[in-house]
PDB file of C-alpha atoms in Angstrom:
ATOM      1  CA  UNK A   1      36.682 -27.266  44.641  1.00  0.00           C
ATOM      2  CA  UNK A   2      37.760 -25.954  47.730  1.00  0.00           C
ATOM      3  CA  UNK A   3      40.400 -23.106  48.841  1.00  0.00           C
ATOM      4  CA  UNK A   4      41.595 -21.385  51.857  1.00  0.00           C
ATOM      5  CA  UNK A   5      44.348 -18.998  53.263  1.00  0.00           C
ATOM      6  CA  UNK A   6      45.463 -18.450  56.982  1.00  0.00           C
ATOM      7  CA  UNK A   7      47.884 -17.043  58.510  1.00  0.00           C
ATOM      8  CA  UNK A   8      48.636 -12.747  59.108  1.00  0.00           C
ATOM      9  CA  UNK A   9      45.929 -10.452  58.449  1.00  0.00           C
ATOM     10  CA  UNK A  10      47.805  -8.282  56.047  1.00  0.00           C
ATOM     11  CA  UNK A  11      48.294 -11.163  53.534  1.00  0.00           C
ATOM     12  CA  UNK A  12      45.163 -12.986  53.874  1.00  0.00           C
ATOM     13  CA  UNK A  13      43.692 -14.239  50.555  1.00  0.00           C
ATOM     14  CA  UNK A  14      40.288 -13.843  49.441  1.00  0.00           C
ATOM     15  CA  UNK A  15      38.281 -16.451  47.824  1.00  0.00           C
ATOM     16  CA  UNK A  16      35.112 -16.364  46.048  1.00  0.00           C
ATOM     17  CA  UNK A  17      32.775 -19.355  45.731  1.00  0.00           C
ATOM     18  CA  UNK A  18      30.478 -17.702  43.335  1.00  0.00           C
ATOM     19  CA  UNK A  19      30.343 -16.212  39.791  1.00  0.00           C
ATOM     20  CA  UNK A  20      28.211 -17.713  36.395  1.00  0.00           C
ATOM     21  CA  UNK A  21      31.583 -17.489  34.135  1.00  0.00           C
ATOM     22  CA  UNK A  22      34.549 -19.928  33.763  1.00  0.00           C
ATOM     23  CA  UNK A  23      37.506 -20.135  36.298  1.00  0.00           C
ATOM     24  CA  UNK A  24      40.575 -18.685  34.422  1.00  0.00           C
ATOM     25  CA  UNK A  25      43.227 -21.204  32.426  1.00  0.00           C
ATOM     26  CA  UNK A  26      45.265 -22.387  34.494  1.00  0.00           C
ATOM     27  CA  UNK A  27      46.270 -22.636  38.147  1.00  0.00           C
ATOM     28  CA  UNK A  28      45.865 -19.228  40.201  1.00  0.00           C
ATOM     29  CA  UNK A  29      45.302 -17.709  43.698  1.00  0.00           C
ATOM     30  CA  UNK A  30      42.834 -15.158  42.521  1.00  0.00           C
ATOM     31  CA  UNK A  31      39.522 -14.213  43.574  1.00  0.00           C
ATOM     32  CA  UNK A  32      37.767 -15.910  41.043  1.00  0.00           C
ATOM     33  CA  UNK A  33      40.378 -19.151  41.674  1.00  0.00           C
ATOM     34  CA  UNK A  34      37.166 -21.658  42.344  1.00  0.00           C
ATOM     35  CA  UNK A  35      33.841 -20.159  41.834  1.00  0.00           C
ATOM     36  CA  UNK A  36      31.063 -21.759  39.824  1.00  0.00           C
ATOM     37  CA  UNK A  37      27.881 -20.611  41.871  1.00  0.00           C
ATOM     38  CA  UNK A  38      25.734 -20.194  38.894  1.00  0.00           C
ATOM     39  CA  UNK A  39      23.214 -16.653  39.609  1.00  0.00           C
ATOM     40  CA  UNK A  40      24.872 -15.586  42.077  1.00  0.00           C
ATOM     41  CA  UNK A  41      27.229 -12.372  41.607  1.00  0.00           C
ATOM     42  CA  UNK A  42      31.056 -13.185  41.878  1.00  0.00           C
ATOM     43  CA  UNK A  43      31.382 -11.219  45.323  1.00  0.00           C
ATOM     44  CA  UNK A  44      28.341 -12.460  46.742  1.00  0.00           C
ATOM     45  CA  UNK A  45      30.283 -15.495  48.399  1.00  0.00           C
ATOM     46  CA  UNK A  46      33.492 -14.226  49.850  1.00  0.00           C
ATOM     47  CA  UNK A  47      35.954 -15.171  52.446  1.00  0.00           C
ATOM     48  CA  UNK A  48      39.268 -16.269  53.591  1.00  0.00           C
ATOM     49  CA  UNK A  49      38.305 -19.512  52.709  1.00  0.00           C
ATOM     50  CA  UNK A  50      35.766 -21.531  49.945  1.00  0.00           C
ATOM     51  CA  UNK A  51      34.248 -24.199  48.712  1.00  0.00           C
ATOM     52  CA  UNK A  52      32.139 -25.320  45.935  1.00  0.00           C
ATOM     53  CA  UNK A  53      30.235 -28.096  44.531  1.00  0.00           C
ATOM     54  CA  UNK A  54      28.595 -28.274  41.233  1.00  0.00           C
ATOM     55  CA  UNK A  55      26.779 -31.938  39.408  1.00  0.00           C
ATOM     56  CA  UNK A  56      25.966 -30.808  35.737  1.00  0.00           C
ATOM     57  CA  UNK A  57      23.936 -33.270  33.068  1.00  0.00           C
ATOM     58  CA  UNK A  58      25.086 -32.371  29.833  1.00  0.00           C
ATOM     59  CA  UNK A  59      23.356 -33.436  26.427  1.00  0.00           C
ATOM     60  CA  UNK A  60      24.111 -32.226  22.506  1.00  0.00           C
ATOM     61  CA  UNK A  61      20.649 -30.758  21.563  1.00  0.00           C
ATOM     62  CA  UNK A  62      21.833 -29.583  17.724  1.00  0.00           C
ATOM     63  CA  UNK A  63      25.148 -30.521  15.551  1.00  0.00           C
ATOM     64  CA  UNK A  64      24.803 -27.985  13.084  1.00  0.00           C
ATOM     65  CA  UNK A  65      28.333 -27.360  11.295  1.00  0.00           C
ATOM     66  CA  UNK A  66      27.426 -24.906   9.128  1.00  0.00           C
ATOM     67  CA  UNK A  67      27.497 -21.115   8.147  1.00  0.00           C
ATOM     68  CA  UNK A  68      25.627 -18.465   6.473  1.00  0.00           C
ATOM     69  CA  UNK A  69      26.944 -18.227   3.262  1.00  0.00           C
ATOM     70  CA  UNK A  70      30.499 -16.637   3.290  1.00  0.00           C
ATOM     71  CA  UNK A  71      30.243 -15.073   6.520  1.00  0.00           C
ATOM     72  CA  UNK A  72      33.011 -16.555   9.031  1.00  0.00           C
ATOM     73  CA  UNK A  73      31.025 -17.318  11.653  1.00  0.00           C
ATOM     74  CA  UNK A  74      29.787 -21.036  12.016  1.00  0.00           C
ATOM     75  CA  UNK A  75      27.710 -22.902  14.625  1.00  0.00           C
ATOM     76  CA  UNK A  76      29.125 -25.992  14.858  1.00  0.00           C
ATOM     77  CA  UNK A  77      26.725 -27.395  18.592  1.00  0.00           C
ATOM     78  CA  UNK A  78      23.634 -26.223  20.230  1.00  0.00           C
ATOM     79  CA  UNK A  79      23.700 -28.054  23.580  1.00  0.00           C
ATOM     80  CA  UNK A  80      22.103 -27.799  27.150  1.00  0.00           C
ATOM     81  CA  UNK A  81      22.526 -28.574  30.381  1.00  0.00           C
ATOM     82  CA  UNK A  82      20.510 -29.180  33.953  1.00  0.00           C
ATOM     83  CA  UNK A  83      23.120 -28.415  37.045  1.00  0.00           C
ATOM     84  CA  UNK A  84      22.856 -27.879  40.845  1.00  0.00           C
ATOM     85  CA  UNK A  85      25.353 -25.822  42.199  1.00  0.00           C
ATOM     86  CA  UNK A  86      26.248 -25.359  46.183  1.00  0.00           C
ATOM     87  CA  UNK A  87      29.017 -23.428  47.733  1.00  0.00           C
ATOM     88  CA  UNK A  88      29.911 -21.310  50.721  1.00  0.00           C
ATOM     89  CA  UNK A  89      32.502 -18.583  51.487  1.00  0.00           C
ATOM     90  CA  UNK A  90      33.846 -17.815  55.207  1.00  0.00           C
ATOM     91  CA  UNK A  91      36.303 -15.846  57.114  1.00  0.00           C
ATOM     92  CA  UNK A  92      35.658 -17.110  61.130  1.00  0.00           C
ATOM     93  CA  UNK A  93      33.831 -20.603  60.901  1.00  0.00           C
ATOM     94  CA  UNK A  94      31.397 -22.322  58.722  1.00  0.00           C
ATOM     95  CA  UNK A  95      28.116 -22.166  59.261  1.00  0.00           C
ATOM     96  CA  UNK A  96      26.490 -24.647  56.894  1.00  0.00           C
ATOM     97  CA  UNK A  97      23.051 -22.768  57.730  1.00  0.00           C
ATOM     98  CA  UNK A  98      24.180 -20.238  55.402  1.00  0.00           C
ATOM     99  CA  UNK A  99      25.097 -21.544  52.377  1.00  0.00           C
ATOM    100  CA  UNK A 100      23.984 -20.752  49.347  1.00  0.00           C
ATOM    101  CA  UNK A 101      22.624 -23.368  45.928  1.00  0.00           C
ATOM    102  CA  UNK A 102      21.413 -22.486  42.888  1.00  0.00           C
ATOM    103  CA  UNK A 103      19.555 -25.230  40.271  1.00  0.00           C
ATOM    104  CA  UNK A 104      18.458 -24.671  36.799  1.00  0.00           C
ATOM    105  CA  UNK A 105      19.196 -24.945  33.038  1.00  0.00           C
ATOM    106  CA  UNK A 106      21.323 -23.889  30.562  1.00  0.00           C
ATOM    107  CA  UNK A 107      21.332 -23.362  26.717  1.00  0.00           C
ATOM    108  CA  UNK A 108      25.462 -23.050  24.853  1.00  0.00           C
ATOM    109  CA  UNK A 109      25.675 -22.598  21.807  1.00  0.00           C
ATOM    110  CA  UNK A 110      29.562 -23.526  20.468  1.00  0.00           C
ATOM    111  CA  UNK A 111      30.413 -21.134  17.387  1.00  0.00           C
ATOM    112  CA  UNK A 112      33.844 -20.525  15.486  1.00  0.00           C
ATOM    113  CA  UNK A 113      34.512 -17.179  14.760  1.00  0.00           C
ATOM    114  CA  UNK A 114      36.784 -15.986  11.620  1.00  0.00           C
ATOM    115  CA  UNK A 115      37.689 -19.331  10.458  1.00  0.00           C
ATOM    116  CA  UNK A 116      39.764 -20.450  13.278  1.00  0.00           C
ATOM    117  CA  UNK A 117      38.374 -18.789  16.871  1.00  0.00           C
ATOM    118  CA  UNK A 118      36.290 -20.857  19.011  1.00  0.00           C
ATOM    119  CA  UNK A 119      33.815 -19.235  21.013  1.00  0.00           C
ATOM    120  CA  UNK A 120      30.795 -20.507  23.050  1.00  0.00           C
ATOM    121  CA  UNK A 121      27.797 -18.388  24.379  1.00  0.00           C
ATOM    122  CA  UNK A 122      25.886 -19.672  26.692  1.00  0.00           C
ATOM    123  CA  UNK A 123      22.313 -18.651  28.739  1.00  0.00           C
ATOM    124  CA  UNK A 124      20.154 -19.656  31.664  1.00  0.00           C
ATOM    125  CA  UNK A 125      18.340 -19.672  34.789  1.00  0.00           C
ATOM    126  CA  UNK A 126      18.455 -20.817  37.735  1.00  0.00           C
ATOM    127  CA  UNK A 127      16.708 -20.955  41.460  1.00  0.00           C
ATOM    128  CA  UNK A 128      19.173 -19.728  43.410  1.00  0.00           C
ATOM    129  CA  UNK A 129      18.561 -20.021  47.313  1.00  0.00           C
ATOM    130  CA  UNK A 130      20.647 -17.664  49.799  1.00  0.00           C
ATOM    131  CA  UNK A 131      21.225 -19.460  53.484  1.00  0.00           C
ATOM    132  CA  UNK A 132      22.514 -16.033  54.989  1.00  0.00           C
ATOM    133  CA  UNK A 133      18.946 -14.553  54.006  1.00  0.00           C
ATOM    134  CA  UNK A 134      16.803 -17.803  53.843  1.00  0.00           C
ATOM    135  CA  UNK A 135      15.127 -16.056  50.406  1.00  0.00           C
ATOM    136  CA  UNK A 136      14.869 -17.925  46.969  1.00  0.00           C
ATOM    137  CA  UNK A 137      14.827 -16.589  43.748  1.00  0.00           C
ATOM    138  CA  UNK A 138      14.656 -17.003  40.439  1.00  0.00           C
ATOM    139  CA  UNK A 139      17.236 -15.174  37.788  1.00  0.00           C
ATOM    140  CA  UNK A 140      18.859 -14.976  34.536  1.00  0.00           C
ATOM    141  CA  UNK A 141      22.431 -15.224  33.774  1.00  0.00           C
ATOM    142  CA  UNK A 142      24.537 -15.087  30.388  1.00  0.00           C
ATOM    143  CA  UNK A 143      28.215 -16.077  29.870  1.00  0.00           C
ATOM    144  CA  UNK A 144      30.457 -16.532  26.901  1.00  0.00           C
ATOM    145  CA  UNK A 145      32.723 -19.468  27.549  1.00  0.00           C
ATOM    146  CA  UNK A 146      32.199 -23.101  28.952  1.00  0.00           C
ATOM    147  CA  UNK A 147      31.703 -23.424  32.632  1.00  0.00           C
ATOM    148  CA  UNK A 148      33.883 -26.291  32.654  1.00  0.00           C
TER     149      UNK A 148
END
């Protein structure tokens, strides 16, 4: 995914490339219109303009489909998934040097809530690597909703 804005200073658009949740339903011109840089903070690729790239392997781990007795909350999947995420933010000119990927795993876990509410909660980790500061690093993130 890519976006960009240009034009006068006092209506430029920011973009972020980064952020561990879900982009928003729909089609917007937000901040958060594109990101998917798994462990990295959602302001911690900005700019005028963005781009991001993320390959994800998905697998079912689980099918459960059950409850707890008469409590209504079920867990219907358990399911994981390996992904490696790259993306960069900028205002003046890309600099490829300092972009920023992130690789890891993730554990979802797909429930329905009160009979009729589908939720999923998901968990990971990932090696993120920051071009701007040429540091790696490992850390956790937790989201509830699918990143696709």
């Amino acid at each position: 995914a890519a976006a960009g804005s240009w034009g006068d200073d006092a209506a430029a658009q920011l973009f972020s490339a980064s952020g561990n949740g879900p982009v928003t339903a729909g089609f917007g011109f937000g901040l958060d219109a594109i990101g998917l840089l798994r462990g990295f903070d959602e302001d911690a690729v900005v700019g005028t303009c963005a781009a991001v790239v993320n390959i994800d392997y998905r697998l079912p781990l689980w099918r459960v489909g059950r409850g707890i007795g008469t409590i209504p909350v079920f867990l219907r999947t358990v399911h994981g998934a390996v992904f490696f995420d790259a993306g960069q933010g900028w205002t003046d000119s890309l600099r490829w040097s300092d972009g920023r990927t992130s690789f890891g795993g993730e554990i979802s876990v797909d429930t329905v809530v009160g009979f009729g509410l589908a939720v999923t909660f998901t968990g990971g980790a990932a090696i993120r690597y920051d071009g701007t500061s040429d540091r790696s690093s490992v850390v956790a993130f937790a989201r509830v909703g699918r990143a696709f």
